[in-house]
Amino acid sequence: MDSSPNQNTSDDQGAQAPVVLLTRAGCAACEVARNDLEVLRRSAEFEFTVIDVDLEAERDPDLRAEYGDRLPVVLLHGVEHSYGDVDLPRLRADLAK
């Protein structure tokens, strides 16, 4: 089984993963957030999906309009959990619930 997060632009696939990372190409902070989530997955088992808001904007312009200026954004079960930096302690605790 591939342990890397899914890179997609589908709300249906993203809705299945409890953690969604909203990102864009060339975003250094987004790469840090993705790496943080990969490290967290070593101690807390969960699936996450990465969605590029610029690619998704063709299908869902509201996504980029809402989140595009605050990337990266972490959604937990479809609700904004953190942006800018991943709040790892809080996310770990919330995933354990």
Coordinates of C-alpha atoms in Angstrom, one line a residue:
M1 CA 0.0 0.0 0.0
D2 CA 1.4 3.4 -1.0
S3 CA 1.8 5.5 2.2
S4 CA 2.0 8.8 0.4
P5 CA -0.9 11.2 0.6
N6 CA -3.2 11.3 -2.4
Q7 CA -2.7 14.2 -4.7
N8 CA -6.0 15.0 -6.2
T9 CA -8.6 17.6 -7.0
S10 CA -11.7 15.7 -6.2
D11 CA -14.0 16.8 -3.4
D12 CA -15.3 13.2 -3.3
Q13 CA -11.9 11.7 -2.6
G14 CA -11.0 14.6 -0.3
A15 CA -14.1 14.1 1.7
Q16 CA -13.1 10.5 2.4
A17 CA -9.8 11.4 4.1
P18 CA -10.2 12.9 7.6
V19 CA -7.3 15.3 7.0
V20 CA -7.1 17.5 3.9
L21 CA -4.1 19.7 3.2
L22 CA -5.0 22.7 0.9
T23 CA -1.9 23.8 -0.9
R24 CA -0.5 25.3 -4.1
A25 CA 2.6 24.7 -6.2
G26 CA 5.6 26.6 -5.2
C27 CA 4.4 27.3 -1.7
A28 CA 7.3 26.6 0.7
A29 CA 5.1 26.7 3.8
C30 CA 2.8 24.1 2.1
E31 CA 5.8 21.8 1.7
V32 CA 6.7 22.2 5.4
A33 CA 3.0 21.4 6.4
R34 CA 3.0 18.3 4.2
N35 CA 6.2 17.1 5.8
D36 CA 4.8 17.8 9.2
L37 CA 1.8 15.7 8.4
E38 CA 4.0 12.9 7.1
V39 CA 5.9 12.9 10.4
L40 CA 2.7 12.9 12.4
R41 CA 1.5 9.9 10.4
R42 CA 4.4 7.9 11.9
S43 CA 2.8 8.1 15.4
A44 CA -0.9 8.7 14.6
E45 CA -2.4 6.6 11.8
F46 CA -4.7 8.6 9.5
E47 CA -5.1 9.3 5.9
F48 CA -4.8 12.6 4.3
T49 CA -5.3 14.2 0.9
V50 CA -3.5 17.1 -0.7
I51 CA -5.5 19.4 -2.8
D52 CA -4.0 22.2 -4.9
V53 CA -6.4 25.1 -4.7
D54 CA -5.3 26.5 -8.0
L55 CA -5.9 23.3 -9.9
E56 CA -9.2 22.8 -8.1
A57 CA -10.3 26.4 -8.9
E58 CA -11.4 25.4 -12.4
R59 CA -14.0 23.1 -10.8
D60 CA -14.5 24.9 -7.5
P61 CA -13.5 28.6 -7.6
D62 CA -14.9 29.1 -4.1
L63 CA -12.2 26.9 -2.6
R64 CA -9.4 29.2 -3.8
A65 CA -11.5 32.3 -3.0
E66 CA -11.9 31.1 0.6
Y67 CA -8.5 29.7 1.4
G68 CA -6.1 30.8 -1.4
D69 CA -4.5 33.7 0.5
R70 CA -4.0 31.7 3.7
L71 CA -2.2 28.5 2.5
P72 CA -1.4 26.0 3.7
V73 CA -4.7 25.1 5.4
V74 CA -5.4 21.8 7.2
L75 CA -9.0 20.6 7.3
L76 CA -10.1 18.0 9.7
H77 CA -13.3 16.2 8.7
G78 CA -14.1 19.1 6.3
V79 CA -13.6 21.8 9.0
E80 CA -10.7 24.2 9.1
H81 CA -8.3 23.1 11.8
S82 CA -5.3 25.3 11.2
Y83 CA -3.5 27.4 8.6
G84 CA 0.0 28.7 8.1
D85 CA 1.6 26.2 10.5
V86 CA 0.1 22.8 11.3
D87 CA -0.9 22.7 14.9
L88 CA 0.5 19.3 15.5
P89 CA -0.3 18.9 19.2
R90 CA -3.9 19.9 18.7
L91 CA -4.2 17.8 15.5
R92 CA -2.8 14.8 17.3
A93 CA -5.3 15.2 20.1
D94 CA -8.2 15.8 17.8
L95 CA -7.4 12.7 15.7
A96 CA -7.4 10.6 18.9
K97 CA -11.0 11.6 19.7

